[in-house]
């Protein structure tokens, strides 16, 4: 299916992916891929390629160091003993082990909406979460919105909202390798893998910068890298909504940033970096994130100004 909606061109290859194109430039901003893939990689929907308005790709896909890293995706590295992240599973005292019986999946069920709403392009999806044996552990309602496409600033924004409801008889425990005993490896939740050229990129926070932001708290974090092939840089700004830190269903678990610029570029606003998050049966965990994709190397002041002018 091909359509023009809200100033964006939409192509839906049913059963596989939805691709969004900015018609003035012909640039495909991203593809949302929901077709099932290799079981060992914990199949789940993902965004790749993700592009700037100039057409430069700012995600990586199945890199040789981590085949299960796919663009921008919602993950769960440690979930009540299951691995919905992909690849080997971390076991304290033994390292990463090949344990296929722990690897689960997030499965597309249906789309409630693919179209425009209040000046935004919306993909509203329902998914189910499963351990290795395929039993139902959780339902998810996911909403991806494209907005603030601004050729003048060379930027556009994507907001990703997820609401996960526990369908088990017992609690769902969200954790990470750090909650399992590995220091400063608290990755879980929404995860971005940058292209190979972005290695050694610049990590910027509201008050400081550098890899030392690993495990820190802040309302936003930005990553700037230089492209291969084409000249210039791109900056991605990752922000989590203020309500993510509030007490409610799912408890109060402020985000701690997982971020690396070597040996590869990666960012995740982890909701279970140092401590497990327990979700009771029937309860819903809701989180909302924003990713601003911009051409150029944005400075801290420019990022802060943009976020102030585009409030939640």
XYZ file of C-alpha atoms in Angstrom:
312
model
C 0.000 0.000 0.000
C 1.264 3.469 -0.912
C -0.313 6.678 0.423
C 0.374 10.360 0.991
C -0.470 11.353 4.547
C 0.254 14.480 6.565
C 2.887 15.619 4.068
C 4.708 12.276 4.280
C 4.679 9.396 1.812
C 3.805 6.049 3.362
C 4.498 2.634 1.853
C 3.182 -0.384 3.771
C 4.538 -3.735 2.638
C 2.039 -5.804 4.593
C 3.580 -8.429 6.828
C 7.027 -6.855 6.549
C 7.510 -3.104 7.069
C 6.191 0.451 6.937
C 8.429 3.022 5.231
C 8.020 6.797 5.705
C 9.405 9.216 3.094
C 9.750 13.001 3.206
C 8.362 13.873 -0.254
C 10.130 17.198 -0.829
C 13.557 15.528 -0.755
C 12.571 11.929 -1.476
C 14.468 10.813 1.635
C 13.147 7.687 3.366
C 13.207 8.801 7.003
C 12.853 5.264 8.340
C 11.441 1.816 7.923
C 9.554 0.169 10.763
C 10.195 -3.543 10.281
C 7.817 -5.926 12.043
C 8.229 -9.184 10.110
C 9.674 -12.051 12.192
C 13.417 -12.753 11.976
C 15.988 -15.209 13.385
C 14.881 -16.769 16.690
C 18.383 -16.628 18.242
C 18.302 -12.845 17.803
C 15.098 -12.523 19.900
C 12.885 -11.367 17.022
C 11.089 -8.085 17.584
C 10.070 -5.050 15.513
C 12.697 -2.359 14.957
C 13.428 0.875 13.101
C 16.151 0.661 10.419
C 17.415 2.383 8.446
C 16.874 5.638 10.323
C 17.955 8.686 8.287
C 18.529 12.398 8.639
C 16.715 14.813 6.316
C 19.901 14.904 4.219
C 19.550 11.155 3.696
C 22.391 9.928 5.910
C 21.827 6.654 7.772
C 22.230 6.901 11.558
C 21.542 3.293 12.620
C 23.333 -0.011 12.222
C 21.826 -3.432 11.442
C 23.153 -6.846 12.478
C 26.782 -5.701 12.981
C 29.333 -8.498 13.164
C 29.952 -7.930 16.883
C 26.256 -8.172 17.890
C 23.950 -9.600 15.218
C 20.902 -8.868 17.389
C 21.565 -5.102 17.391
C 19.037 -3.697 14.914
C 18.646 0.038 14.576
C 16.283 1.437 17.193
C 14.242 -1.141 19.088
C 12.437 -1.858 22.334
C 14.251 -4.622 24.206
C 14.243 -6.510 27.504
C 17.663 -7.943 28.316
C 16.689 -9.669 31.590
C 12.987 -10.393 32.060
C 12.130 -12.867 34.813
C 14.972 -15.119 33.633
C 14.226 -14.682 29.929
C 16.294 -12.843 27.316
C 14.222 -10.716 24.937
C 17.389 -8.888 23.894
C 19.007 -11.525 21.726
C 22.289 -13.412 21.510
C 24.015 -14.933 24.515
C 22.659 -14.471 28.047
C 24.686 -13.006 30.912
C 25.113 -15.307 33.925
C 26.966 -13.891 36.914
C 30.309 -15.587 37.478
C 30.202 -17.300 34.082
C 29.873 -14.407 31.639
C 27.821 -14.592 28.455
C 26.576 -18.084 27.625
C 24.730 -19.547 24.658
C 21.397 -20.377 26.283
C 18.745 -20.611 23.554
C 16.161 -21.751 26.092
C 16.239 -18.230 27.557
C 15.732 -16.323 24.290
C 12.220 -14.999 23.742
C 10.439 -12.686 21.316
C 8.138 -9.709 20.851
C 5.520 -10.478 18.186
C 3.460 -8.105 16.069
C -0.281 -8.688 16.432
C -1.944 -5.864 14.513
C -1.905 -2.158 13.758
C -4.668 -0.055 15.284
C -3.649 2.953 13.210
C -1.282 3.899 10.422
C -2.038 7.504 9.511
C -2.068 11.134 10.590
C -3.460 12.552 13.792
C -3.240 16.130 15.136
C -0.382 17.073 12.819
C 1.621 13.912 13.480
C 2.079 10.677 11.584
C 1.192 7.753 13.856
C 1.914 4.037 13.890
C -0.156 2.432 16.662
C 0.586 -1.255 17.149
C -0.297 -4.148 19.438
C 2.323 -6.765 20.297
C 2.752 -9.774 22.575
C 5.851 -10.750 24.584
C 6.883 -14.381 24.927
C 9.610 -16.509 26.522
C 11.225 -19.352 24.582
C 8.250 -21.718 24.952
C 5.850 -19.203 23.384
C 3.573 -18.658 26.374
C 2.054 -15.203 26.769
C 3.885 -13.047 29.302
C 2.799 -9.545 28.311
C 0.714 -7.460 25.957
C 2.146 -4.225 24.610
C 0.499 -1.179 23.076
C 3.124 0.765 21.113
C 2.813 4.174 19.503
C 5.429 5.715 17.196
C 4.848 9.312 16.126
C 6.714 11.342 13.486
C 6.553 15.095 14.005
C 8.362 18.439 13.770
C 9.864 17.728 10.355
C 11.837 20.958 9.831
C 14.061 21.319 6.752
C 15.208 24.760 7.999
C 16.910 23.227 11.054
C 17.668 19.947 9.283
C 15.823 17.958 11.948
C 12.806 15.801 12.624
C 11.528 13.956 15.675
C 10.189 10.534 16.579
C 8.281 9.857 19.804
C 8.063 6.255 20.988
C 5.497 5.311 23.644
C 5.200 1.821 25.078
C 2.657 0.384 27.522
C 3.442 -3.190 28.647
C 0.822 -5.127 30.647
C 1.815 -8.196 32.658
C -0.297 -11.226 31.656
C 1.472 -13.761 33.891
C 0.073 -15.131 37.127
C 3.171 -13.815 38.899
C 5.236 -10.627 38.679
C 7.367 -9.651 35.685
C 10.841 -8.600 36.784
C 12.662 -6.255 34.402
C 16.412 -6.232 34.919
C 19.745 -5.887 33.115
C 23.209 -7.437 33.193
C 24.009 -4.985 36.002
C 21.096 -6.167 38.147
C 22.430 -9.682 37.422
C 25.910 -8.762 38.690
C 27.863 -7.180 35.815
C 29.045 -3.671 36.628
C 27.963 -0.749 34.435
C 26.130 -2.851 31.854
C 22.585 -1.771 32.658
C 21.189 -1.942 29.153
C 17.511 -2.686 28.630
C 14.465 -0.901 27.194
C 14.635 1.370 24.152
C 18.055 0.826 22.534
C 19.818 2.599 19.654
C 22.826 1.145 17.856
C 24.716 3.728 15.836
C 26.521 3.141 12.539
C 30.119 1.958 12.556
C 31.351 5.419 11.544
C 29.948 6.877 14.787
C 32.494 5.064 16.939
C 34.328 7.597 19.152
C 31.509 10.071 18.658
C 30.715 12.899 21.031
C 28.377 12.222 23.971
C 26.667 15.348 25.329
C 24.537 15.795 28.453
C 22.832 18.857 29.952
C 25.807 19.678 32.199
C 28.719 17.512 31.058
C 29.860 15.198 28.301
C 31.763 12.022 27.549
C 31.474 8.279 28.273
C 31.405 9.120 32.002
C 27.678 9.760 31.521
C 27.247 5.972 31.626
C 24.850 5.167 34.478
C 24.012 8.808 35.129
C 20.584 10.430 35.310
C 19.562 13.329 33.063
C 16.411 14.341 31.162
C 18.243 14.026 27.856
C 21.461 12.842 26.255
C 22.797 13.509 22.749
C 25.205 11.640 20.498
C 27.031 13.327 17.603
C 28.992 11.408 14.980
C 30.720 11.962 11.656
C 29.558 10.127 8.546
C 31.569 7.885 6.303
C 31.330 8.565 2.545
C 29.487 11.882 2.822
C 30.925 14.943 4.533
C 29.449 16.201 7.777
C 27.948 15.105 11.059
C 24.623 14.110 12.532
C 23.286 14.508 16.058
C 20.699 12.347 17.751
C 19.029 13.692 20.881
C 17.425 11.128 23.188
C 14.971 12.343 25.821
C 12.589 10.637 28.201
C 9.292 12.173 29.284
C 9.072 13.654 32.802
C 6.327 11.227 33.811
C 8.709 8.290 33.258
C 10.263 9.069 36.646
C 6.985 9.361 38.528
C 5.496 6.820 40.862
C 2.568 4.900 39.387
C 1.851 1.520 37.935
C 5.217 -0.140 37.543
C 6.745 1.922 40.346
C 9.199 4.803 40.337
C 12.308 3.874 38.358
C 14.126 6.965 37.040
C 16.039 6.367 33.838
C 19.807 5.896 33.965
C 21.644 6.291 30.684
C 23.457 3.391 29.112
C 25.829 4.985 26.604
C 28.985 3.978 24.761
C 31.117 5.504 22.037
C 33.573 2.598 21.903
C 33.858 -0.104 20.705
C 30.572 1.018 19.154
C 27.974 3.768 19.426
C 24.951 2.912 21.592
C 22.394 4.728 23.738
C 19.576 3.416 25.944
C 17.521 5.252 28.600
C 17.450 2.156 30.814
C 14.585 1.805 33.310
C 16.318 -1.067 35.145
C 20.006 -0.129 35.132
C 20.912 -0.677 38.801
C 17.684 -2.084 40.256
C 15.059 -4.508 39.042
C 11.617 -3.155 38.209
C 8.805 -5.449 39.320
C 5.470 -5.348 37.484
C 2.571 -7.063 39.280
C 0.073 -9.244 37.398
C -2.344 -7.067 35.440
C -0.299 -3.885 35.974
C 0.983 -1.768 33.084
C 4.409 -0.197 32.660
C 4.256 2.927 30.474
C 7.267 4.816 29.139
C 7.556 7.629 26.569
C 10.727 8.632 24.716
C 11.715 11.100 22.025
C 14.522 10.858 19.462
C 15.454 13.991 17.522
C 17.380 13.222 14.320
C 19.390 16.215 13.113
C 21.942 17.017 10.437
C 25.073 18.681 11.759
C 27.020 18.659 15.018
C 24.664 20.324 17.490
C 26.127 21.985 20.569
C 24.661 21.774 24.072
C 23.055 25.203 23.864
C 21.421 24.371 20.537
C 20.034 21.110 21.939
C 18.661 22.797 25.060
C 17.053 25.515 22.947
C 15.388 22.961 20.676
C 13.996 20.973 23.604
C 12.680 24.118 25.279
C 10.919 25.137 22.058
C 9.459 21.624 21.594
C 8.125 20.686 25.054
C 6.489 17.368 25.848
